[in-house]
Coordinates of N, CA and C in Angstrom, one line a residue:
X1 N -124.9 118.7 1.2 CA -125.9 118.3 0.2 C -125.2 117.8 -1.0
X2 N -124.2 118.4 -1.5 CA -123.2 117.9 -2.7 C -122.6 116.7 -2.4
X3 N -122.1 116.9 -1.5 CA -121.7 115.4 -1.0 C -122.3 114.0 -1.2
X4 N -123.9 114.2 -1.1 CA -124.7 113.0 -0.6 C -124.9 112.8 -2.3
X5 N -125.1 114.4 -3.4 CA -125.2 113.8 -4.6 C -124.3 112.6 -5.5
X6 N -123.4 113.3 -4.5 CA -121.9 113.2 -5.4 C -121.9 111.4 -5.0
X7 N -122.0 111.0 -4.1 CA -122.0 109.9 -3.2 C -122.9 108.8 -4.5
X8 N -124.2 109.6 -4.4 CA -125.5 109.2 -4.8 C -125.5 108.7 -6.8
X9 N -124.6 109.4 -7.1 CA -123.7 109.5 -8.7 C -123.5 108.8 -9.0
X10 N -121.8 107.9 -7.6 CA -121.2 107.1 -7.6 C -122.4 106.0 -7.9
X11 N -122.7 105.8 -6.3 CA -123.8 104.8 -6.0 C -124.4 104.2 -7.5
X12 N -125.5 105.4 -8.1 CA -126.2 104.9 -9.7 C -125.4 104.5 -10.7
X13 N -124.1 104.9 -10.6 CA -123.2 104.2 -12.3 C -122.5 102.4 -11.9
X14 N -122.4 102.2 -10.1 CA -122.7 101.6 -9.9 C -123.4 100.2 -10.6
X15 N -124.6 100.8 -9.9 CA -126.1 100.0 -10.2 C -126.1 99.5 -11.8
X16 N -125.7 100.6 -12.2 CA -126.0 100.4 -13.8 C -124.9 100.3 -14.8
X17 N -124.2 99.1 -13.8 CA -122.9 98.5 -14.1 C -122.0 99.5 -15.0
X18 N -122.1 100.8 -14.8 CA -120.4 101.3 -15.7 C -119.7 101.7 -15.0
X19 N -119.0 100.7 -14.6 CA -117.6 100.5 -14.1 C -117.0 101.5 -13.9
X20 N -116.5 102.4 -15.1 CA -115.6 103.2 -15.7 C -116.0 104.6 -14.7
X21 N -117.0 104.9 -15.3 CA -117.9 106.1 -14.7 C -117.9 105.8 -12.5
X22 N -117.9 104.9 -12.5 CA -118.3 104.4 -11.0 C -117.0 104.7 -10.3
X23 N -116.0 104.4 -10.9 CA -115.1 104.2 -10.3 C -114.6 105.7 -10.4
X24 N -114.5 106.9 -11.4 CA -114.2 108.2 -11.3 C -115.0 108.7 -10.6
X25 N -116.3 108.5 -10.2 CA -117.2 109.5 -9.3 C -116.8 109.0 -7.9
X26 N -116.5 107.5 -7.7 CA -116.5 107.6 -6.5 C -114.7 108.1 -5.8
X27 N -113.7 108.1 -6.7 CA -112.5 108.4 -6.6 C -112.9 110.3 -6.5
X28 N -114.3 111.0 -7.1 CA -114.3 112.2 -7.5 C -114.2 112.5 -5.8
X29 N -115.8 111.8 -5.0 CA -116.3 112.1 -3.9 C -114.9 112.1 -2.8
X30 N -114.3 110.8 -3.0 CA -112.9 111.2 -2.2 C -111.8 112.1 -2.0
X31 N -111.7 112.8 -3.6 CA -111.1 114.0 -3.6 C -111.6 115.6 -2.6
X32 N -112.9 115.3 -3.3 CA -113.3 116.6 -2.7 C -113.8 116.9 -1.4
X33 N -113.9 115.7 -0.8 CA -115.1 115.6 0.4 C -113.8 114.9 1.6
X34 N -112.8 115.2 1.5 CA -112.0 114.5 2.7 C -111.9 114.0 4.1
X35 N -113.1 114.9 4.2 CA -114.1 114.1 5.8 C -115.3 113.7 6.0
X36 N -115.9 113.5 4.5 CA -117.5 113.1 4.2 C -117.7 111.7 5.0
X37 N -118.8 111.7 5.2 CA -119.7 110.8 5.7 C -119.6 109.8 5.2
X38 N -119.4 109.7 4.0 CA -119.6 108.4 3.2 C -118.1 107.9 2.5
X39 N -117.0 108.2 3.1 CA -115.8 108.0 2.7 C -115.6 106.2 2.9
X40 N -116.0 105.7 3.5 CA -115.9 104.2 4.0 C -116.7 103.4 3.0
X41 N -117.8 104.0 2.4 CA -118.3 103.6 1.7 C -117.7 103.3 0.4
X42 N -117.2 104.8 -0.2 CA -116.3 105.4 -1.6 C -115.5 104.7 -1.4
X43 N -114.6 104.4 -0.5 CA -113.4 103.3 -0.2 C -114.2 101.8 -0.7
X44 N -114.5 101.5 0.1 CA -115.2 99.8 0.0 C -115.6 99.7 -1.7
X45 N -116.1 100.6 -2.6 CA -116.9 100.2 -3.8 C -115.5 100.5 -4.9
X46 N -114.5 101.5 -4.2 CA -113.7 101.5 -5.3 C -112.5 100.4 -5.1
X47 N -112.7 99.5 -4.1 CA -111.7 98.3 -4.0 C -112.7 97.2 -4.3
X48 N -114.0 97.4 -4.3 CA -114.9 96.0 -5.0 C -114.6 96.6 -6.4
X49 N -114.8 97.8 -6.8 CA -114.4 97.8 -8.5 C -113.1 97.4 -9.0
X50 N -111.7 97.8 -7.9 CA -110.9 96.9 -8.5 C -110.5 95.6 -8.8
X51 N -110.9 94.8 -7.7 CA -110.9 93.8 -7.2 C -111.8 93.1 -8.7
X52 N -113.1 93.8 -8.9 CA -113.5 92.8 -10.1 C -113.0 92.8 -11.2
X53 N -112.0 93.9 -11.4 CA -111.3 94.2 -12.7 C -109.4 93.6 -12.5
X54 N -109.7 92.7 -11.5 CA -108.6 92.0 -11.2 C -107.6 93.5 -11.3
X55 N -107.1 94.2 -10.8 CA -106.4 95.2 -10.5 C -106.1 95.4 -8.9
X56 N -105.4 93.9 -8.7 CA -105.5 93.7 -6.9 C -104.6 94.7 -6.1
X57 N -103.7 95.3 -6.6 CA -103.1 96.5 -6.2 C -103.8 97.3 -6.1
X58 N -104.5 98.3 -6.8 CA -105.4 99.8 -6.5 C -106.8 98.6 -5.6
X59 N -107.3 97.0 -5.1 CA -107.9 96.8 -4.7 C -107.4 96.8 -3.1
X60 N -106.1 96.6 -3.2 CA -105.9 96.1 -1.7 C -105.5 97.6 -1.2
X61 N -105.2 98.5 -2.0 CA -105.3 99.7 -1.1 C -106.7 100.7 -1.0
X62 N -107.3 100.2 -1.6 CA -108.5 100.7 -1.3 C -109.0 99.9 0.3
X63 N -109.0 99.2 -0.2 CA -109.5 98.1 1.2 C -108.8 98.5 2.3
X64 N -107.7 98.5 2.1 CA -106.7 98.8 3.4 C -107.0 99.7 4.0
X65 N -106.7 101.4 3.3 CA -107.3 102.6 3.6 C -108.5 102.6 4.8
X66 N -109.4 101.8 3.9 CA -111.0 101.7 4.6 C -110.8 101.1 5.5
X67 N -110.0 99.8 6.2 CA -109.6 99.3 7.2 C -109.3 100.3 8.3
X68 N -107.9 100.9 7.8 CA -107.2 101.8 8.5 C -108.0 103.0 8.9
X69 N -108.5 103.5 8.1 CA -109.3 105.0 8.6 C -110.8 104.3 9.1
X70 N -111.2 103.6 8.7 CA -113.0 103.7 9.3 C -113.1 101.7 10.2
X71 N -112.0 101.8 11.1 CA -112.2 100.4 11.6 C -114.0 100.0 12.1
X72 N -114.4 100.8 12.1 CA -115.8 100.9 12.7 C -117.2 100.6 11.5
X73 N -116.4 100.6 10.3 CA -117.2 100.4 9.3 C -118.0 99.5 8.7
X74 N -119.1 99.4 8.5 CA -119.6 98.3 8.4 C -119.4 97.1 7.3
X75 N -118.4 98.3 6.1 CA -117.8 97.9 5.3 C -116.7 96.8 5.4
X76 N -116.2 96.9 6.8 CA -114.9 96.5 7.4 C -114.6 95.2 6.9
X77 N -115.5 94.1 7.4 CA -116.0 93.2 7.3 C -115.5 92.0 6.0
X78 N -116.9 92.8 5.2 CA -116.6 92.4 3.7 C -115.1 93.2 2.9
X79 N -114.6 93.9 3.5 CA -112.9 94.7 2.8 C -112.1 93.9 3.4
X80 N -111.9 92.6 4.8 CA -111.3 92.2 5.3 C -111.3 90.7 3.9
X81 N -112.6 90.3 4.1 CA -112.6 88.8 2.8 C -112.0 89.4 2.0
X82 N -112.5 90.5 1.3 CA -111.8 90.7 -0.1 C -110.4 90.4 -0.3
X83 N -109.4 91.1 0.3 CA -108.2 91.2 0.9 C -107.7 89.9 1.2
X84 N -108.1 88.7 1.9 CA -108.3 87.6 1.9 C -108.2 86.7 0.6
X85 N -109.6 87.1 -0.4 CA -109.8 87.0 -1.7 C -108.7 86.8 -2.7
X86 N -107.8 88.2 -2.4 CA -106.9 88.3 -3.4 C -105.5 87.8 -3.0
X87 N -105.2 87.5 -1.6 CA -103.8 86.5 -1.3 C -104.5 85.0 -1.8
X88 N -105.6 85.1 -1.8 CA -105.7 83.8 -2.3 C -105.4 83.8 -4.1
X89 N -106.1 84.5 -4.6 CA -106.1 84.5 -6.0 C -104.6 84.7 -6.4
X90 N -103.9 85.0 -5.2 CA -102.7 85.4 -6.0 C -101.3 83.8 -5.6
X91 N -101.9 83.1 -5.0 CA -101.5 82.0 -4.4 C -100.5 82.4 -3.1
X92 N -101.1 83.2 -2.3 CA -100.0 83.8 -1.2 C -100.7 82.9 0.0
X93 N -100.8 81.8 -0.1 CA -101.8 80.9 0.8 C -102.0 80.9 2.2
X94 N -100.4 81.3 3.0 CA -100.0 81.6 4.5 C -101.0 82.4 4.7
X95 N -100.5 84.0 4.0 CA -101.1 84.9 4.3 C -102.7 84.4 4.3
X96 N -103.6 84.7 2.9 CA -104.8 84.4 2.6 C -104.9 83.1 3.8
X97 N -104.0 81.8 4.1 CA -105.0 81.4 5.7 C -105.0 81.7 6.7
X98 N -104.2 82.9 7.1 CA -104.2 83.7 8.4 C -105.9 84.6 8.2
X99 N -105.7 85.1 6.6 CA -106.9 85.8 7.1 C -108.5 85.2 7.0
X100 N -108.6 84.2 6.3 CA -109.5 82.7 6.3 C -110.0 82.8 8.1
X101 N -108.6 82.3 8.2 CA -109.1 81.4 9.9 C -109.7 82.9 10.9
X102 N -109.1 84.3 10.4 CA -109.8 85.0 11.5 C -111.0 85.7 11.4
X103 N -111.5 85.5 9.7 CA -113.0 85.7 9.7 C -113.8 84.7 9.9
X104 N -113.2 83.8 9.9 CA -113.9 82.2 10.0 C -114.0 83.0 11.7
X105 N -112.9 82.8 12.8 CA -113.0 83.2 14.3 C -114.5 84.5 13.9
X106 N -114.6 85.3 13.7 CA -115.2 86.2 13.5 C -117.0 85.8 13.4
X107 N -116.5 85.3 12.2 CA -118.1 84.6 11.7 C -118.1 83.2 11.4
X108 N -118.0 82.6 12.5 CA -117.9 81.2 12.6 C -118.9 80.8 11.3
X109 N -119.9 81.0 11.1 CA -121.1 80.6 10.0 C -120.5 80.9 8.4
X110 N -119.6 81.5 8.4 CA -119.2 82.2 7.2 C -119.4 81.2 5.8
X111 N -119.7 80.7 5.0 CA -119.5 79.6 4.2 C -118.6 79.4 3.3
X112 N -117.9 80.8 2.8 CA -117.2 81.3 1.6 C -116.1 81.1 2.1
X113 N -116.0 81.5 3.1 CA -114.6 81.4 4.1 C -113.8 80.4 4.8
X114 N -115.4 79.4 5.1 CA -114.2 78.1 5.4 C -114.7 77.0 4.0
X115 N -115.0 77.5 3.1 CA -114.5 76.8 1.7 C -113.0 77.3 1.5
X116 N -113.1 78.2 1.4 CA -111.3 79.3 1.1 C -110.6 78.0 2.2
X117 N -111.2 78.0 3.2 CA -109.6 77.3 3.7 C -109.8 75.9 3.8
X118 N -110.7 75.2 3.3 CA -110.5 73.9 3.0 C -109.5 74.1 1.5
X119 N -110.1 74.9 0.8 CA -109.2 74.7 -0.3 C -107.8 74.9 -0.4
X120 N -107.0 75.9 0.5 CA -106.5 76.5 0.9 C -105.4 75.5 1.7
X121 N -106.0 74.5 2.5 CA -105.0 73.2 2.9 C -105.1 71.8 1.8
X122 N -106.0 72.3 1.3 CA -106.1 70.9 -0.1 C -105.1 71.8 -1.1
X123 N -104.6 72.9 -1.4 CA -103.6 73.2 -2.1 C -102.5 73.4 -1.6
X124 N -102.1 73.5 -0.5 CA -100.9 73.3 0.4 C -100.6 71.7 0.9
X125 N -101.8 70.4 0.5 CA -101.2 69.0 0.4 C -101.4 69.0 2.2
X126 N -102.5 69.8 2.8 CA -102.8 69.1 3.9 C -104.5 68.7 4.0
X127 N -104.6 67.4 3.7 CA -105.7 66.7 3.6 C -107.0 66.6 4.5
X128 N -105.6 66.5 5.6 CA -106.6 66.0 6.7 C -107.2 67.7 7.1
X129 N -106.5 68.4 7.0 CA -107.2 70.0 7.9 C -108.6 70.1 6.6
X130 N -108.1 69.8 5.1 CA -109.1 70.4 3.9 C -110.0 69.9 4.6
X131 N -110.2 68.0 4.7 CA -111.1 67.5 5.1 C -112.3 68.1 6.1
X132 N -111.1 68.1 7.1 CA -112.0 68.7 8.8 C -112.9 70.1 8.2
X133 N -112.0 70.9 7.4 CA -113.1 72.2 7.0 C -114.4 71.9 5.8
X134 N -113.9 71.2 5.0 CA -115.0 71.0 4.0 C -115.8 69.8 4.4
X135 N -115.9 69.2 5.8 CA -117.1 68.5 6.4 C -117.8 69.8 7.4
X136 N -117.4 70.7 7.1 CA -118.1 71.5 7.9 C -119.3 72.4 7.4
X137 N -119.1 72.1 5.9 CA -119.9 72.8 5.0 C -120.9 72.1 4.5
X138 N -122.0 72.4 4.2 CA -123.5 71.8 3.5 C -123.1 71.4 2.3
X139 N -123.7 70.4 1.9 CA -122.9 70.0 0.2 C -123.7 71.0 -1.1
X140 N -122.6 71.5 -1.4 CA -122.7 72.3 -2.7 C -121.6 71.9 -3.7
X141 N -122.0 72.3 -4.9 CA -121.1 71.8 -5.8 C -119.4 72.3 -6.1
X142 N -119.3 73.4 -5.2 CA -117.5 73.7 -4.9 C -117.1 72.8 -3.7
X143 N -118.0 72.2 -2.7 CA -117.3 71.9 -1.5 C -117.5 70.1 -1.9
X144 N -118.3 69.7 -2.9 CA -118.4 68.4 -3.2 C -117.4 68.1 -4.0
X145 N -117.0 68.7 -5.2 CA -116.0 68.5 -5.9 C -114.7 68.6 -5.2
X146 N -114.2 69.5 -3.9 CA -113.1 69.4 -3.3 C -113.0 68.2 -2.7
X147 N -114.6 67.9 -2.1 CA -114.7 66.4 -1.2 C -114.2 65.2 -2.0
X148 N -114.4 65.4 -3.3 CA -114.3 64.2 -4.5 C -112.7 64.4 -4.4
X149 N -112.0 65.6 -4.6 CA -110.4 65.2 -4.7 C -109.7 65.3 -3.4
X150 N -110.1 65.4 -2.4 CA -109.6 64.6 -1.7 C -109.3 63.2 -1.4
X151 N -111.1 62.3 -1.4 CA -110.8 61.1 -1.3 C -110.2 60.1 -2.4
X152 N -110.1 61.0 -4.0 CA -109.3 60.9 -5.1 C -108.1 60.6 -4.4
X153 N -107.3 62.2 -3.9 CA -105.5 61.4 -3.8 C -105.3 60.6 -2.7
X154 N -106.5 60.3 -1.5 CA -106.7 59.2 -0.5 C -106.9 57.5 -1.3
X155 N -107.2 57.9 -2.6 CA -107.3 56.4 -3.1 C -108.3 55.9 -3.0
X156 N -109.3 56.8 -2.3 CA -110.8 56.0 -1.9 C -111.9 56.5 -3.5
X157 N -111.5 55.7 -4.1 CA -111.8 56.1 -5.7 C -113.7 55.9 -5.4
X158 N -113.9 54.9 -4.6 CA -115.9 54.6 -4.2 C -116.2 56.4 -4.4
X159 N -115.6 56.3 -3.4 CA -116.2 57.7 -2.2 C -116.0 59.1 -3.2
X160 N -115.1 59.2 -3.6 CA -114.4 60.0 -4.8 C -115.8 60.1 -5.8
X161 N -115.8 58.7 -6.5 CA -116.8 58.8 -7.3 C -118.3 59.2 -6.9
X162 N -118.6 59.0 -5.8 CA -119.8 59.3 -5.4 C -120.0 60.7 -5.2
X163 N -119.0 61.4 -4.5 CA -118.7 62.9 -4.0 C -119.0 63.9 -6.0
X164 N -118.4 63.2 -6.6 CA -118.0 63.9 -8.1 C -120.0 63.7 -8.6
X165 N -120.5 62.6 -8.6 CA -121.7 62.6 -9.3 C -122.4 63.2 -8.7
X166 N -122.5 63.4 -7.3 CA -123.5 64.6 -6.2 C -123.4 66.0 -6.5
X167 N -121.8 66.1 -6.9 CA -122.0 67.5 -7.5 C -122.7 67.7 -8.4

């Protein structure tokens, strides 16, 4: 029953965005509960709290952890993008497109994911792959503006300008 409070703590400081507070309750519940129920959970929120406080170190080992110990997690999933997220943010592009293309394999529908790797070969100067990924996407204003600089350094300045005012 302590457990589920303690869980339940995290969870509301959470909700009610204090960070600070969120992140020591749910680091508390880890301490004390080392085989609780909800450890997959306490993992996954204290690597979304770092990850938004750009602290991709204490984010990717939180994620990892949760990887490692709870492969069955439902958490899994979303701690795999994150992780993803941050080789990208950090321009580690190989890496971040290995892990792109296997949630993409994963969840073919993903939308976040094969934006990441259109962008991801439009910043590594491969055009033609950006292309093939970002026609695969519904037009939104991150996948139109990539569409616009592509056909920009193709020269097709029409198409460019059209792609840019749709956004």
């Amino acid at each position: 029953l302590l457990a589920d409070i303690d869980i339940f703590i995290a969870q509301t400081w959470l909700r009610a965005k204090d960070n600070y507070q969120a992140l020591t309750s749910f680091n508390r519940y880890l301490n004390l509960y080392p085989t609780g129920k909800d450890r997959d959970a306490a993992l996954y929120y204290l690597g979304y709290l770092y990850h938004e406080t750009k602290d991709y170190q204490m984010a990717t080992s939180a994620f990892q952890s949760l990887i490692d110990g709870h492969s069955g997690s439902e958490y899994v999933p979303s701690a795999k993008f994150y992780l993803a997220e941050i080789d990208y943010y950090l321009a580690n592009y190989n890496m971040a497109l290995d892990a792109f293309l296997q949630i993409v394999k994963a969840e073919p529908e993903n939308s976040d994911a094969i934006l990441r790797l259109a962008q991801i070969y439009y910043y590594t100067g491969s055009y033609d792959n950006a292309e093939t990924w970002v026609n695969k996407l519904a037009p939104t204003y991150d996948s139109l503006i990539l569409e616009g600089h592509i056909q920009f350094i193709r020269k097709e300045y029409e198409q460019a300008l059209l792609s840019f005012q749709k956004a």
